[in-house]
Amino acid sequence: MRMIPNYELHDGNVIPLLGFGTYKLNGAQGVISVDAAINNGYRLLDSAFNYENEGAVGEAVRRSPVPREQLFITSKLPGRHHKYDEALATIQESLYRSGLDYFDLYLIHWPNPKQGHYVEAWQALIQAQKFGLVKSIGVSNFLPEHIDRLIAETGVTPAVDQVELHPYWSQPDVVRYNNDHHILTQAWSPLGRANAVLQEPVIQEIATRHNKSVAQTILRWELQLGVGVIPKANSIHHQLTNLDIFDFELSTDEIKRISALDRPDGMNKNQDPREYEEF
Ligand SMILES: NC(=O)c1ccc[n+]([C@@H]2O[C@H](COP(=O)([O-])OP(=O)(O)OC[C@H]3O[C@@H](n4cnc5c(N)ncnc54)[C@H](OP(=O)(O)O)[C@@H]3O)[C@@H](O)[C@H]2O)c1
């Protein structure tokens, strides 16, 4: 079994730095994929209320011989349920859907700042943590200005900020802010959802030098930036190769060259958290 490094969150809980994304893995086929991922060595499974697959993830967890306490399950609160009472009920509903007793991590999926309810949602997550429904609490797609407000109004800092991050959109300011606050940045779409970045000549050249694939080189670059990754892979070959990134190291120069691919229009679907809303 490959050793996935862990990271100690500011609340003392420990999270694997490499996990398995489950967006689009639903129903019986989803259970088969997630079950395979656990068998292949993944321990962190990233789900969300809005992926409509908390049931499939929970079913795979129950089928697995790996004890529940060795797995790390994340889910996320949708934007339509930010109001305090609705948020608490939704976390409970997430647990019922998954059939689990607790989540290891629960995130506010999007800040939806124009709606103005994310602080209320955060208060509900703080309460859910006190109830023992979730072990750690965090946010997703939050910018420093949003996190500043959470800290100012509740005194509680998120443990994790899950954001879009890949070579075309590497968000160095967000990563720096999160590091300064002992918040783990976790990259969603770490492979750019298999877009043109996988054909990027600079990364191809670096990958060839290390005898690795472009995808492996990108994941390694993210880990060396101090960022957690949750690549999604239905293919067993992808599942296995994405785990095989702990036997090589990129040089400082190689990291800089990949980071230099960052570009102003690099977001995959133009989902700018200042404007974009998801319910
Ligand atoms: N918080 C949020 O707002 C948010 C938003 C988006 C995603 N997420 C989370 O982040 C996870 C990952 O992001 P994502 O699913 O958008 O994109 P991704 O992980 O960057 O890319 C997934 C795509 O890459 C392919 N792939 C995986 N490994 C590969 C490899 N080694 N070589 C070539 N292709 C490879 C997959 O193909 P196959 O499936 O065919 O193997 C799939 O088409 C999601 O599943 C979800 O859990 C969170």
Coordinates of C-alpha atoms and ligand atoms in Angstrom, one line a residue:
M1 CA 0.0 0.0 0.0
R2 CA 1.3 3.4 -1.0
M3 CA 1.9 5.9 1.9
I4 CA -0.3 9.0 1.6
P5 CA 1.1 11.8 3.8
N6 CA -1.2 13.3 6.4
Y7 CA -1.6 16.9 7.5
E8 CA -2.5 18.0 11.0
L9 CA -5.4 20.5 10.9
H10 CA -5.4 23.4 13.4
D11 CA -8.2 21.6 15.3
G12 CA -5.8 18.6 15.9
N13 CA -7.5 16.3 13.5
V14 CA -5.5 14.6 10.7
I15 CA -6.4 14.6 7.0
P16 CA -4.7 12.7 4.1
L17 CA -3.1 15.2 1.6
L18 CA -4.3 13.1 -1.3
G19 CA -8.0 12.0 -1.6
F20 CA -10.5 10.8 -4.1
G21 CA -13.0 13.2 -5.8
T22 CA -16.4 11.7 -6.4
Y23 CA -18.2 14.3 -8.5
K24 CA -20.3 12.4 -11.2
L25 CA -19.8 9.1 -9.4
N26 CA -23.4 8.2 -8.6
G27 CA -25.6 5.2 -8.1
A28 CA -24.4 1.6 -8.4
Q29 CA -21.6 2.5 -10.8
G30 CA -20.6 5.2 -8.3
V31 CA -20.4 2.6 -5.5
I32 CA -18.2 0.4 -7.7
S33 CA -15.8 3.3 -8.4
V34 CA -15.6 4.5 -4.8
D35 CA -15.2 0.9 -3.5
A36 CA -12.3 0.4 -6.0
A37 CA -10.7 3.6 -4.9
I38 CA -10.7 2.4 -1.3
N39 CA -9.3 -0.9 -2.3
N40 CA -6.6 0.9 -4.3
G41 CA -5.5 2.8 -1.2
Y42 CA -7.5 6.0 -1.1
R43 CA -8.8 6.9 2.4
L44 CA -10.2 10.4 1.9
L45 CA -13.5 10.5 -0.1
D46 CA -14.8 13.9 -1.2
S47 CA -18.6 14.1 -1.6
A48 CA -21.2 16.9 -1.4
F49 CA -25.0 17.2 -0.8
N50 CA -25.3 18.6 -4.3
Y51 CA -23.4 15.7 -6.0
E52 CA -26.3 13.5 -4.9
N53 CA -23.9 10.7 -4.1
E54 CA -23.6 10.8 -0.4
G55 CA -25.6 7.5 -0.5
A56 CA -23.2 5.9 -3.0
V57 CA -20.2 7.0 -0.9
G58 CA -21.8 5.7 2.3
E59 CA -22.6 2.4 0.7
A60 CA -19.0 2.0 -0.5
V61 CA -17.8 2.8 3.0
R62 CA -20.1 0.1 4.5
R63 CA -19.0 -2.5 1.9
S64 CA -15.3 -1.8 2.5
P65 CA -13.3 -4.0 4.9
V66 CA -11.4 -0.8 5.9
P67 CA -12.6 0.3 9.3
R68 CA -14.7 3.6 9.3
E69 CA -12.2 5.3 11.6
Q70 CA -9.4 4.8 9.0
L71 CA -11.5 6.6 6.3
F72 CA -12.0 10.4 6.0
I73 CA -15.3 11.4 4.5
T74 CA -16.0 15.0 3.4
S75 CA -19.4 16.5 2.5
K76 CA -20.6 20.0 1.7
L77 CA -23.5 22.3 2.5
P78 CA -25.4 23.6 -0.6
G79 CA -26.0 27.3 -1.1
R80 CA -29.8 27.0 -0.8
H81 CA -29.5 26.0 2.8
H82 CA -27.3 28.6 4.4
K83 CA -29.9 29.8 6.9
Y84 CA -29.0 28.5 10.4
D85 CA -31.8 26.0 11.0
E86 CA -31.8 24.8 7.4
A87 CA -28.1 24.3 7.5
L88 CA -28.2 22.2 10.6
A89 CA -31.1 20.1 9.2
T90 CA -29.1 19.6 6.0
I91 CA -26.1 18.3 7.8
Q92 CA -28.3 15.8 9.5
E93 CA -29.9 15.0 6.2
S94 CA -26.5 14.4 4.6
L95 CA -25.8 11.9 7.4
Y96 CA -29.1 10.1 6.8
R97 CA -28.4 9.9 3.1
S98 CA -24.9 8.6 3.7
G99 CA -25.9 6.2 6.5
L100 CA -22.8 7.5 8.4
D101 CA -22.8 8.6 12.1
Y102 CA -20.4 11.5 11.4
F103 CA -18.5 13.3 8.7
D104 CA -14.8 13.9 9.2
L105 CA -15.1 17.2 7.4
Y106 CA -18.0 19.4 6.4
L107 CA -17.6 22.4 4.2
I108 CA -19.8 25.4 3.1
H109 CA -19.8 24.6 -0.6
W110 CA -19.9 28.2 -2.0
P111 CA -20.0 31.6 -0.2
N112 CA -22.7 33.0 -2.4
P113 CA -21.8 36.5 -1.1
K114 CA -24.7 38.2 -2.8
Q115 CA -27.1 36.2 -0.7
G116 CA -25.2 37.2 2.5
H117 CA -25.9 34.1 4.7
Y118 CA -22.6 32.4 4.8
V119 CA -21.8 33.6 8.4
E120 CA -25.1 32.0 9.5
A121 CA -24.1 28.8 7.7
W122 CA -20.8 28.9 9.5
Q123 CA -22.5 29.3 12.9
A124 CA -24.5 26.1 12.0
L125 CA -21.3 24.2 11.2
I126 CA -19.8 25.3 14.5
Q127 CA -22.8 23.9 16.3
A128 CA -22.8 20.7 14.3
Q129 CA -19.2 20.2 15.3
K130 CA -20.2 20.7 19.0
F131 CA -23.0 18.1 18.5
G132 CA -20.4 15.6 17.2
L133 CA -22.1 15.4 13.7
V134 CA -18.8 16.5 12.1
K135 CA -15.2 16.3 13.3
S136 CA -13.8 19.2 11.4
I137 CA -15.4 22.2 9.7
G138 CA -14.2 24.2 6.7
V139 CA -15.2 26.1 3.6
S140 CA -14.9 25.8 -0.1
N141 CA -14.5 28.5 -2.7
F142 CA -13.9 31.1 0.0
L143 CA -11.6 34.1 -0.7
P144 CA -9.6 35.8 2.1
E145 CA -12.2 38.5 2.4
H146 CA -14.9 35.9 3.2
I147 CA -12.8 34.0 5.7
D148 CA -11.8 37.3 7.4
R149 CA -15.5 37.9 8.0
L150 CA -16.1 34.4 9.4
I151 CA -13.2 34.9 11.9
A152 CA -14.2 38.4 12.8
E153 CA -17.9 37.4 13.5
T154 CA -17.5 34.0 15.1
G155 CA -13.8 33.7 16.3
V156 CA -13.6 30.3 14.5
T157 CA -11.2 29.8 11.7
P158 CA -12.0 27.1 9.0
A159 CA -9.7 24.1 9.1
V160 CA -9.8 23.7 5.3
D161 CA -10.5 25.9 2.2
Q162 CA -11.2 23.7 -0.9
V163 CA -10.7 25.9 -4.0
E164 CA -10.2 25.5 -7.7
L165 CA -6.5 25.0 -8.2
H166 CA -4.5 23.6 -11.2
P167 CA -1.6 25.0 -13.2
Y168 CA -3.7 27.5 -15.2
W169 CA -5.4 28.8 -12.0
S170 CA -3.1 28.4 -9.0
Q171 CA -4.4 31.2 -6.7
P172 CA -1.1 32.0 -4.9
D173 CA -2.7 34.8 -2.8
V174 CA -5.3 32.4 -1.5
V175 CA -2.8 29.7 -0.7
R176 CA -0.6 32.3 1.1
Y177 CA -3.5 33.6 3.1
N178 CA -4.6 30.1 4.1
N179 CA -1.0 29.1 5.1
D180 CA -0.8 32.2 7.2
H181 CA -4.0 31.2 9.1
H182 CA -3.1 27.4 9.3
I183 CA -5.9 26.6 6.9
L184 CA -5.2 23.7 4.6
T185 CA -5.8 24.6 1.0
Q186 CA -7.3 21.6 -0.9
A187 CA -7.3 21.7 -4.7
W188 CA -10.5 20.8 -6.5
S189 CA -10.2 20.0 -10.2
P190 CA -6.5 19.5 -9.5
L191 CA -6.1 18.1 -13.0
G192 CA -8.1 20.9 -14.6
R193 CA -10.8 18.3 -15.2
A194 CA -8.5 16.8 -17.8
N195 CA -8.6 19.9 -20.0
A196 CA -5.7 21.2 -22.2
V197 CA -3.4 21.4 -19.2
L198 CA -2.7 17.7 -19.7
Q199 CA -1.1 18.5 -23.1
E200 CA 0.9 21.4 -21.7
P201 CA 4.4 21.2 -23.2
V202 CA 6.3 22.6 -20.2
I203 CA 4.7 20.0 -17.9
Q204 CA 5.2 17.2 -20.5
E205 CA 8.9 18.0 -20.6
I206 CA 9.2 18.0 -16.8
A207 CA 7.1 14.8 -16.6
T208 CA 9.4 13.0 -19.1
R209 CA 12.5 14.0 -17.2
H210 CA 11.0 12.2 -14.1
N211 CA 9.5 9.3 -16.0
K212 CA 6.0 10.3 -14.8
S213 CA 2.8 11.3 -16.6
V214 CA 1.6 14.9 -16.9
A215 CA -1.2 14.2 -14.4
Q216 CA 1.3 12.7 -11.8
T217 CA 3.6 15.7 -12.3
I218 CA 0.7 18.2 -11.7
L219 CA -0.4 16.4 -8.6
R220 CA 3.2 16.3 -7.3
W221 CA 3.5 20.1 -8.0
E222 CA 0.3 20.7 -6.0
L223 CA 1.6 18.7 -3.0
Q224 CA 4.9 20.5 -3.1
L225 CA 3.0 23.8 -2.9
G226 CA 1.6 22.5 0.4
V227 CA -1.8 21.9 -1.1
G228 CA -4.0 18.8 -0.7
V229 CA -5.4 17.2 -3.8
I230 CA -8.6 15.2 -4.6
P231 CA -8.4 14.0 -8.2
K232 CA -11.5 12.2 -9.4
A233 CA -10.9 9.0 -11.5
N234 CA -13.4 6.5 -12.7
S235 CA -10.6 4.6 -14.6
I236 CA -8.7 2.2 -12.4
H237 CA -5.5 3.0 -14.2
H238 CA -6.0 6.7 -13.3
Q239 CA -6.9 5.8 -9.7
L240 CA -3.6 3.8 -9.4
T241 CA -1.3 6.2 -11.2
N242 CA -2.6 9.2 -9.3
L243 CA -1.5 7.5 -6.1
D244 CA 2.0 6.8 -7.4
I245 CA 3.5 10.3 -6.8
F246 CA 5.5 9.8 -3.7
D247 CA 8.8 8.5 -5.2
F248 CA 10.0 11.6 -7.0
E249 CA 10.5 15.3 -6.2
L250 CA 10.3 18.4 -8.4
S251 CA 13.1 20.9 -8.2
T252 CA 12.4 24.5 -7.1
D253 CA 12.9 25.6 -10.7
E254 CA 10.4 23.0 -12.0
I255 CA 7.9 24.2 -9.5
K256 CA 8.4 27.8 -10.6
R257 CA 8.0 26.8 -14.3
I258 CA 4.7 25.1 -13.6
S259 CA 3.5 27.9 -11.4
A260 CA 4.3 30.4 -14.2
L261 CA 1.5 28.7 -16.3
D262 CA -1.0 30.6 -14.1
R263 CA -3.1 32.9 -16.3
P264 CA -5.9 35.5 -15.7
D265 CA -8.4 33.5 -17.7
G266 CA -7.4 30.2 -16.2
M267 CA -10.5 29.3 -14.3
N268 CA -12.1 26.2 -15.9
K269 CA -15.7 27.5 -16.0
N270 CA -15.4 31.1 -14.9
Q271 CA -16.8 30.3 -11.5
D272 CA -15.5 33.4 -9.7
P273 CA -16.6 33.1 -6.0
R274 CA -17.1 36.9 -5.9
E275 CA -19.9 36.6 -8.5
Y276 CA -20.8 33.0 -9.1
E277 CA -23.6 31.5 -7.0
E278 CA -24.5 27.9 -6.6
F279 CA -27.5 26.7 -4.8
Ligands
LIG1 N1 -15.8 22.4 -3.9 C1 -16.1 22.5 -5.2 O1 -16.8 23.5 -5.6 C2 -15.7 21.5 -6.2 C3 -15.9 21.7 -7.5 C4 -15.5 20.8 -8.5 C5 -15.0 19.6 -8.0 N2 -14.8 19.3 -6.6 C6 -14.3 18.1 -6.1 O2 -13.0 17.9 -6.7 C7 -12.9 16.6 -7.3 C8 -11.9 16.6 -8.4 O3 -12.3 17.6 -9.4 P1 -12.9 17.2 -10.8 O4 -13.6 16.0 -10.8 O5 -13.7 18.5 -11.2 O6 -11.7 17.2 -11.8 P2 -10.2 16.5 -11.9 O7 -10.0 15.6 -10.7 O8 -9.3 17.6 -12.1 O9 -10.3 15.7 -13.2 C9 -11.1 14.5 -13.4 C10 -10.9 14.1 -14.8 O10 -9.6 13.8 -15.0 C11 -9.5 12.5 -15.5 N3 -8.2 11.9 -14.9 C12 -8.0 11.5 -13.6 N4 -6.8 11.0 -13.5 C13 -6.2 11.1 -14.7 C14 -4.9 10.8 -15.1 N5 -4.0 10.3 -14.3 N6 -4.6 11.0 -16.4 C15 -5.5 11.5 -17.3 N7 -6.7 11.9 -16.9 C16 -7.1 11.7 -15.6 C17 -10.7 11.7 -15.1 O11 -11.0 10.7 -16.0 P3 -11.7 9.3 -15.5 O12 -12.8 9.7 -14.5 O13 -12.3 8.8 -16.8 O14 -10.7 8.4 -14.9 C18 -11.7 12.9 -15.2 O15 -12.2 13.0 -16.5 C19 -14.4 16.4 -7.7 O16 -14.6 15.0 -8.1 C20 -15.1 16.8 -6.5 O17 -15.0 15.8 -5.5 C21 -15.2 20.3 -5.7

